[in-house]
Coordinates of C-alpha atoms and ligand atoms in Angstrom, one line a residue:
M1 CA -39.0 -24.7 11.4
S2 CA -40.5 -21.3 11.8
I3 CA -38.5 -18.3 10.7
Y4 CA -39.9 -16.4 13.6
K5 CA -38.0 -18.6 16.1
D6 CA -34.8 -19.4 14.1
Y7 CA -32.1 -17.3 12.7
I8 CA -32.3 -15.7 9.3
Y9 CA -28.7 -15.8 8.3
L10 CA -27.7 -13.0 6.0
D11 CA -24.1 -12.8 7.0
N12 CA -22.5 -15.1 4.6
A13 CA -19.6 -12.8 3.8
S14 CA -18.5 -13.4 7.4
T15 CA -18.8 -17.2 7.2
T16 CA -21.1 -19.8 5.8
K17 CA -23.0 -23.0 6.8
I18 CA -21.1 -26.1 5.8
D19 CA -22.8 -27.8 3.0
D20 CA -24.4 -31.2 4.2
N21 CA -22.7 -33.1 1.4
V22 CA -19.3 -31.5 2.3
L23 CA -19.8 -32.5 6.0
S24 CA -20.7 -36.1 4.9
A25 CA -17.6 -36.3 2.7
M26 CA -15.4 -35.1 5.6
I27 CA -16.7 -37.4 8.4
P28 CA -14.9 -40.6 7.4
F29 CA -11.6 -38.7 7.5
M30 CA -12.2 -37.9 11.2
S31 CA -13.4 -41.4 12.1
E32 CA -12.0 -44.4 10.1
L33 CA -9.5 -42.7 7.7
Y34 CA -7.4 -40.7 10.1
A35 CA -3.9 -41.7 8.9
N36 CA -1.2 -39.1 8.2
Y37 CA -1.2 -38.6 4.4
S38 CA 2.6 -39.1 4.4
S39 CA 2.5 -42.6 6.0
S40 CA 3.5 -45.4 3.7
H41 CA 1.0 -48.0 5.0
L42 CA -2.3 -48.7 3.2
M43 CA -4.4 -46.2 5.2
G44 CA -1.8 -43.5 4.5
K45 CA -2.0 -44.3 0.8
K46 CA -5.8 -44.1 0.8
V47 CA -5.7 -40.7 2.5
R48 CA -2.9 -39.5 0.0
N49 CA -5.1 -40.5 -3.0
E50 CA -8.1 -38.7 -1.6
I51 CA -6.1 -35.6 -0.9
A52 CA -4.8 -35.7 -4.4
N53 CA -8.4 -35.9 -5.6
A54 CA -9.4 -32.9 -3.5
R55 CA -6.5 -30.9 -4.8
E56 CA -7.7 -31.6 -8.3
Q57 CA -11.2 -30.5 -7.4
V58 CA -9.9 -27.2 -6.0
A59 CA -7.6 -26.7 -9.1
N60 CA -10.6 -27.4 -11.4
L61 CA -12.6 -24.6 -9.7
L62 CA -9.8 -22.1 -10.5
N63 CA -8.7 -23.6 -13.8
A64 CA -5.3 -24.2 -12.3
D65 CA -3.1 -27.3 -12.2
A66 CA -3.1 -29.4 -9.0
N67 CA 0.6 -28.7 -8.3
E68 CA -0.1 -25.0 -8.3
I69 CA -2.3 -25.2 -5.2
V70 CA -1.0 -24.9 -1.6
F71 CA -3.4 -25.7 1.2
T72 CA -3.2 -23.4 4.3
S73 CA -5.4 -22.7 7.3
G74 CA -7.3 -19.9 5.4
A75 CA -7.0 -16.6 3.6
T76 CA -5.2 -14.7 6.4
E77 CA -2.4 -17.3 6.5
S78 CA -2.2 -17.4 2.7
I79 CA -2.0 -13.6 2.4
N80 CA 0.8 -13.6 5.0
A81 CA 2.6 -16.4 3.2
V82 CA 2.5 -14.8 -0.2
L83 CA 3.3 -11.2 0.7
K84 CA 6.0 -12.0 3.3
G85 CA 7.3 -14.8 1.0
I86 CA 7.8 -12.5 -1.9
V87 CA 9.5 -9.8 0.2
T88 CA 11.8 -12.3 1.9
N89 CA 12.8 -13.7 -1.5
S90 CA 13.5 -10.3 -3.0
D91 CA 16.6 -8.5 -4.0
K92 CA 17.6 -6.6 -0.9
S93 CA 19.8 -4.0 -2.7
K94 CA 16.8 -1.8 -3.7
K95 CA 14.1 -0.6 -1.4
P96 CA 11.2 -3.0 -2.2
Q97 CA 7.7 -1.6 -2.9
I98 CA 4.3 -3.2 -2.6
I99 CA 1.2 -1.5 -4.1
T100 CA -2.2 -2.3 -2.6
V101 CA -5.6 -0.6 -2.2
A102 CA -7.0 1.3 0.8
T103 CA -10.2 -0.7 0.8
E104 CA -8.6 -4.2 1.2
H105 CA -9.4 -6.6 4.1
S106 CA -7.4 -6.1 7.3
A107 CA -5.5 -9.3 6.5
I108 CA -3.8 -7.5 3.7
L109 CA -3.6 -4.1 5.4
S110 CA -2.1 -5.4 8.6
T111 CA 0.4 -7.6 6.8
C112 CA 1.4 -4.6 4.7
K113 CA 1.8 -2.4 7.9
F114 CA 4.1 -5.1 9.3
L115 CA 6.1 -5.1 6.1
E116 CA 6.4 -1.3 6.3
E117 CA 7.9 -1.7 9.8
I118 CA 10.7 -3.9 8.3
G119 CA 11.6 -1.5 5.5
V120 CA 9.1 -2.2 2.7
E121 CA 7.5 0.8 1.1
V122 CA 3.8 0.3 0.7
V123 CA 1.5 2.4 -1.4
Y124 CA -2.2 2.3 -0.5
L125 CA -4.1 3.4 -3.6
P126 CA -7.4 5.3 -3.2
V127 CA -10.6 4.1 -4.9
L128 CA -13.3 6.1 -6.8
Q129 CA -16.7 6.7 -5.2
S130 CA -17.9 3.5 -6.8
G131 CA -15.3 1.5 -4.8
V132 CA -13.3 0.7 -8.0
L133 CA -9.6 1.4 -8.3
D134 CA -8.7 4.1 -10.7
I135 CA -6.1 2.4 -12.9
A136 CA -4.5 5.8 -13.7
N137 CA -3.4 6.0 -10.1
L138 CA -1.6 2.6 -10.3
K139 CA 0.2 3.7 -13.5
N140 CA 1.5 6.8 -11.6
V141 CA 3.2 4.9 -8.8
I142 CA 4.2 1.6 -10.2
S143 CA 8.0 1.3 -10.9
D144 CA 10.8 -1.2 -11.3
R145 CA 10.9 -1.3 -7.5
T146 CA 7.4 -2.8 -7.3
L147 CA 7.6 -6.3 -6.2
V148 CA 3.9 -7.1 -6.1
V149 CA 0.6 -5.4 -6.8
S150 CA -2.1 -6.8 -4.4
V151 CA -5.7 -6.0 -5.2
M152 CA -8.7 -7.9 -4.0
L153 CA -11.1 -9.5 -6.5
A154 CA -14.3 -8.7 -4.7
N155 CA -14.8 -6.5 -1.6
N156 CA -16.1 -8.2 1.5
E157 CA -18.2 -5.3 2.6
T158 CA -19.7 -4.0 -0.7
G159 CA -19.1 -6.8 -3.1
V160 CA -17.5 -4.4 -5.5
I161 CA -15.4 -6.3 -8.1
Q162 CA -12.1 -4.9 -9.4
N163 CA -10.7 -5.3 -12.9
I164 CA -8.0 -7.8 -12.0
K165 CA -7.2 -8.7 -15.6
G166 CA -6.5 -5.1 -16.5
I167 CA -4.5 -4.4 -13.3
T168 CA -2.4 -7.6 -13.9
K169 CA -1.5 -6.5 -17.4
I170 CA -0.1 -3.2 -15.9
A171 CA 1.8 -5.0 -13.1
H172 CA 3.4 -7.3 -15.6
Q173 CA 4.4 -4.5 -17.9
Y174 CA 6.5 -3.2 -15.0
G175 CA 7.9 -6.6 -14.1
A176 CA 5.9 -6.8 -10.9
L177 CA 4.0 -9.8 -9.6
M178 CA 0.2 -9.7 -9.3
M179 CA -1.6 -11.2 -6.4
T180 CA -5.4 -11.1 -5.7
D181 CA -7.3 -11.8 -2.5
A182 CA -10.2 -13.7 -4.1
T183 CA -11.7 -14.9 -0.7
Q184 CA -15.2 -13.5 -1.4
A185 CA -15.2 -14.6 -5.1
V186 CA -14.0 -18.2 -5.2
G187 CA -16.8 -20.6 -5.2
K188 CA -19.4 -17.9 -6.0
I189 CA -18.4 -16.5 -9.4
P190 CA -16.1 -18.0 -12.1
V191 CA -12.5 -17.4 -11.2
D192 CA -10.0 -18.5 -13.9
V193 CA -6.3 -18.1 -13.0
K194 CA -5.1 -18.6 -16.5
D195 CA -7.5 -16.0 -18.0
L196 CA -6.6 -13.5 -15.2
D197 CA -2.9 -14.4 -15.8
I198 CA -2.5 -13.9 -12.0
D199 CA 0.7 -14.9 -10.2
F200 CA -0.9 -15.6 -6.7
L201 CA -4.6 -16.0 -5.8
V202 CA -5.8 -16.5 -2.2
F203 CA -9.0 -18.4 -1.1
S204 CA -10.7 -19.6 2.0
G205 CA -13.1 -22.6 2.5
H206 CA -15.4 -21.1 5.1
K207 CA -16.6 -18.4 2.8
F208 CA -18.2 -20.9 0.4
H209 CA -19.7 -23.7 2.5
A210 CA -16.5 -25.6 3.4
P211 CA -15.3 -25.7 7.0
K212 CA -13.3 -23.0 8.9
G213 CA -9.5 -23.5 9.1
I214 CA -8.9 -24.6 5.5
G215 CA -8.0 -22.4 2.6
G216 CA -5.0 -21.9 0.4
F217 CA -3.4 -20.1 -2.5
Y218 CA -2.7 -20.6 -6.2
Y219 CA 0.8 -19.8 -7.4
K220 CA 2.4 -19.9 -10.9
Q221 CA 5.2 -22.4 -10.7
E222 CA 7.9 -20.0 -11.9
N223 CA 7.2 -17.6 -9.1
K224 CA 9.7 -17.7 -6.3
F225 CA 8.8 -17.0 -2.7
T226 CA 10.2 -18.1 0.7
P227 CA 7.8 -20.3 2.7
L228 CA 6.3 -18.7 5.8
I229 CA 6.2 -21.9 7.8
H230 CA 9.2 -24.3 7.8
G231 CA 9.1 -27.9 9.1
G232 CA 8.5 -31.2 7.5
G233 CA 8.4 -29.9 3.9
Q234 CA 4.8 -30.7 3.2
E235 CA 3.0 -29.0 0.3
N236 CA 6.0 -29.2 -1.9
N237 CA 8.1 -27.3 0.7
K238 CA 5.8 -24.3 0.4
R239 CA 3.8 -24.9 3.7
S240 CA 5.0 -27.3 6.3
G241 CA 2.8 -29.0 8.9
T242 CA 0.7 -32.1 8.9
L243 CA -2.1 -31.6 6.4
N244 CA -5.6 -30.9 7.6
T245 CA -7.1 -34.0 5.9
P246 CA -10.8 -33.5 6.7
G247 CA -10.6 -29.8 5.8
I248 CA -8.9 -30.6 2.5
I249 CA -11.5 -33.2 1.7
G250 CA -14.2 -30.7 2.6
I251 CA -12.9 -27.9 0.5
G252 CA -12.4 -30.3 -2.4
K253 CA -15.9 -31.5 -2.3
C254 CA -17.2 -28.0 -1.9
A255 CA -15.2 -26.9 -5.0
E256 CA -16.8 -29.7 -7.0
I257 CA -20.3 -28.7 -5.8
S258 CA -19.7 -25.0 -6.4
L259 CA -18.5 -25.6 -10.0
D260 CA -21.4 -27.9 -10.8
K261 CA -24.1 -25.6 -9.3
M262 CA -22.6 -22.2 -9.9
D263 CA -25.0 -20.9 -12.6
Q264 CA -28.0 -22.1 -10.7
D265 CA -26.8 -20.7 -7.4
V266 CA -26.0 -17.3 -8.9
Q267 CA -29.4 -17.0 -10.5
K268 CA -31.2 -17.9 -7.3
I269 CA -29.1 -15.7 -5.0
K270 CA -29.2 -12.7 -7.4
K271 CA -32.9 -12.9 -7.6
L272 CA -33.2 -12.8 -3.8
R273 CA -30.6 -10.0 -3.5
D274 CA -32.4 -7.9 -6.1
R275 CA -35.7 -8.4 -4.3
L276 CA -34.1 -7.3 -1.0
E277 CA -32.5 -4.3 -2.6
Q278 CA -35.7 -3.2 -4.5
E279 CA -37.8 -3.4 -1.3
L280 CA -35.2 -1.6 0.9
L281 CA -34.6 1.1 -1.6
S282 CA -38.3 2.0 -1.4
I283 CA -37.6 3.3 2.2
E284 CA -37.0 7.0 1.9
G285 CA -33.4 8.1 1.9
T286 CA -31.8 4.6 1.6
F287 CA -29.0 4.0 -0.9
I288 CA -26.6 1.2 -1.9
N289 CA -22.9 1.7 -1.3
G290 CA -21.0 0.8 -4.5
Y291 CA -24.2 0.7 -6.5
S292 CA -22.5 1.9 -9.8
A293 CA -19.8 -0.7 -9.8
E294 CA -19.9 -4.3 -10.9
R295 CA -20.7 -6.2 -7.7
L296 CA -21.0 -9.8 -6.4
H297 CA -24.5 -11.1 -6.7
N298 CA -24.7 -12.1 -3.0
I299 CA -23.7 -8.9 -1.2
T300 CA -25.5 -5.6 -0.8
N301 CA -24.4 -2.8 1.5
I302 CA -27.3 -0.4 2.3
C303 CA -27.3 2.9 4.1
F304 CA -30.3 3.8 6.2
P305 CA -29.4 7.5 6.9
N306 CA -29.8 8.7 10.4
I307 CA -30.4 5.3 11.9
E308 CA -27.4 3.7 13.6
A309 CA -26.6 0.3 12.1
D310 CA -25.7 -1.0 15.6
F311 CA -29.2 -0.1 16.8
L312 CA -30.8 -1.7 13.7
I313 CA -28.8 -4.9 14.1
G314 CA -29.7 -5.1 17.8
T315 CA -33.4 -4.6 17.0
L316 CA -33.5 -7.1 14.2
R317 CA -32.6 -9.8 16.7
N318 CA -32.8 -13.2 14.9
I319 CA -31.9 -11.6 11.5
C320 CA -28.1 -11.9 11.2
V321 CA -26.5 -9.0 9.3
S322 CA -23.4 -7.0 9.9
N323 CA -21.8 -3.6 9.7
G324 CA -18.3 -2.8 8.8
S325 CA -17.4 -0.7 11.8
A326 CA -14.4 -2.0 13.8
C327 CA -13.6 -1.8 17.5
H328 CA -10.1 -0.6 18.2
S329 CA -9.4 -0.5 22.0
E330 CA -12.9 0.6 22.9
L331 CA -13.1 3.1 20.1
I332 CA -15.6 2.2 17.4
E333 CA -14.4 3.3 14.0
P334 CA -16.5 3.5 10.9
S335 CA -15.8 1.1 8.0
H336 CA -12.6 2.1 6.3
V337 CA -14.0 0.6 3.1
L338 CA -17.0 3.0 3.1
T339 CA -15.1 6.1 4.2
E340 CA -12.4 5.5 1.5
M341 CA -15.3 5.5 -1.0
G342 CA -16.2 9.0 0.2
V343 CA -19.2 7.9 2.3
S344 CA -19.7 10.3 5.3
I345 CA -18.8 9.0 8.8
S346 CA -22.5 9.3 9.8
D347 CA -23.7 7.3 6.7
A348 CA -20.9 4.7 7.3
F349 CA -22.3 4.2 10.8
S350 CA -25.8 3.8 9.3
S351 CA -24.8 1.1 6.7
I352 CA -25.6 -2.6 6.9
R353 CA -24.2 -5.4 4.9
F354 CA -26.6 -8.2 3.8
S355 CA -24.8 -11.2 2.4
L356 CA -26.8 -14.1 1.0
S357 CA -26.2 -17.7 0.2
K358 CA -27.9 -20.6 -1.6
Y359 CA -29.7 -21.5 1.6
N360 CA -31.7 -18.3 1.8
T361 CA -35.4 -18.2 0.8
E362 CA -37.9 -15.7 -0.5
E363 CA -39.8 -16.1 2.7
E364 CA -36.7 -15.0 4.7
I365 CA -36.1 -12.0 2.5
D366 CA -39.7 -10.8 2.8
Y367 CA -39.6 -11.3 6.6
T368 CA -36.4 -9.3 6.8
V369 CA -37.9 -6.4 4.7
R370 CA -41.0 -6.4 6.8
K371 CA -39.1 -6.3 10.0
I372 CA -36.8 -3.5 8.8
K373 CA -39.7 -1.4 7.6
E374 CA -41.4 -1.9 11.0
V375 CA -38.3 -0.9 13.0
I376 CA -37.8 2.2 10.9
T377 CA -41.4 3.2 11.1
N378 CA -41.4 2.8 14.9
F379 CA -38.0 4.7 15.1
Q380 CA -39.4 7.7 13.1
K381 CA -42.6 8.0 15.3
Ligands
PLP401 C1 -11.7 -10.4 1.5 C2 -11.2 -11.3 2.7 N1 -9.9 -11.5 2.8 C3 -9.4 -12.3 3.8 C4 -10.2 -12.8 4.8 C5 -9.7 -13.7 5.9 O1 -10.1 -15.0 5.7 P1 -9.8 -16.2 6.7 O2 -10.9 -16.1 7.7 O3 -9.9 -17.4 5.9 O4 -8.5 -16.0 7.3 C6 -11.6 -12.5 4.7 C7 -12.5 -12.9 5.8 O5 -13.2 -12.2 6.4 C8 -12.1 -11.7 3.6 O6 -13.4 -11.4 3.5

C-alpha cells in the first residue's frame, strides 16, 4: 500500500480503527452465538459467560470490580445517564448545583444546559492558559448544594490532563460526588478508579480500537442515581435494553489488549507525536496549544498563525486531521476549548489537532510534515 494513495489517519481522537483481534473476537457473536444473554438455554448461557468475561476485562483495565461497570451505547449516553441520574435522585428541597469546566466536550456541556433549563444551577469554571483548571476557583464555588463535580480527565482537542485526584479530594470534602469523562484517556493511559477515588467514570469503545456504539461507565456501588433508560432491568437495573453482545465482547477484548500493550503503545506513539511536533515547530510562528500542561501522548494541537485550518485540512487531502471549530446553523464558531484557554479567535481558526494511534508509522509522520511544509511554503509565495 502506498501512503500516496491511501489515507494517513491522524484523527484518532475522533474515532479509531477497530483492532483486527477485536473484530475477530466479535464475529462469532454476530454469526453463531447470537442468543440473548438473558435466555436460559445453552446458547444464552454461553453468551452470558462471555459477557461476564468481557465485563471483567473492562473492569481490569480500570482497576474496578465487574459489578461496578454499566455498559451503554457510548460516552454521550453515559454522561446523560450519570448527570441526569444524579439530579433525578437528589433532594429536591434545595436548589441543586453542578460544577463543571468550560472546556468540556459538548456531551457534558449540552447535558448541563438541559439541566439548567429544568432548574439546576450549573457553574462552568474557567481554565488557565495551559488548559488546566485552577483548583482555587473550584474552592470558591463549591458548597453543600453541589451534587456533583464533573471534570474531564483528558481534553479531546488538546490532550490536556486535569488533576482528577486533587479535584476529587475537594469534591468529597464538601460532600459532592465526583465524575470524570475519561473518554480520551481510557485504553491509552493507566486509569485507576480506586486510586482516583472517583464516583463515576465514563468511557467509550470507539476511541480505543473497539467498535462504535459501545461504551459505559464505572460507578461506586454506594452511589445512588436514577436510571436514564427504563425497561427490562438489564445491567442491574441501571440501563435497560437488550445488551449489545458483539460490542461488549469487542470492548472487553480491546480492554485486555490495551492493558497488555499499554507501555509499548505509549512509547511508540509518543515518539511519533514528538517527532511530528518537533518538525512542525520548526515552521516559523507555529506553537502548541496547551504546551505547558501535562498532555496525552497521542494528541497535539498546533497553531499555524495566519493560515486557516480549514484551508490546510482541504489541501492536505488524504491526510486526515481535524480542527475544533463547530458549525452552528451555518455559522462557523472557533473551538470553545481554545478560546477558553485565551487563544485568539484568529489563532483558534488556524489550529489543527493531530491525534495518533498505534497504527501510525514514522513514514506517515514524515510524509505529513513534508506535505504541510510544502503547502505553507506555497501559501506564503
Ligand atoms: C471527551 C469526550 N467525551 C465524550 C465524547 C462522546 O463520545 P461517544 O461518541 O462515545 O458518545 C467524546 C467523543 O468525541 C469525547 O472526546
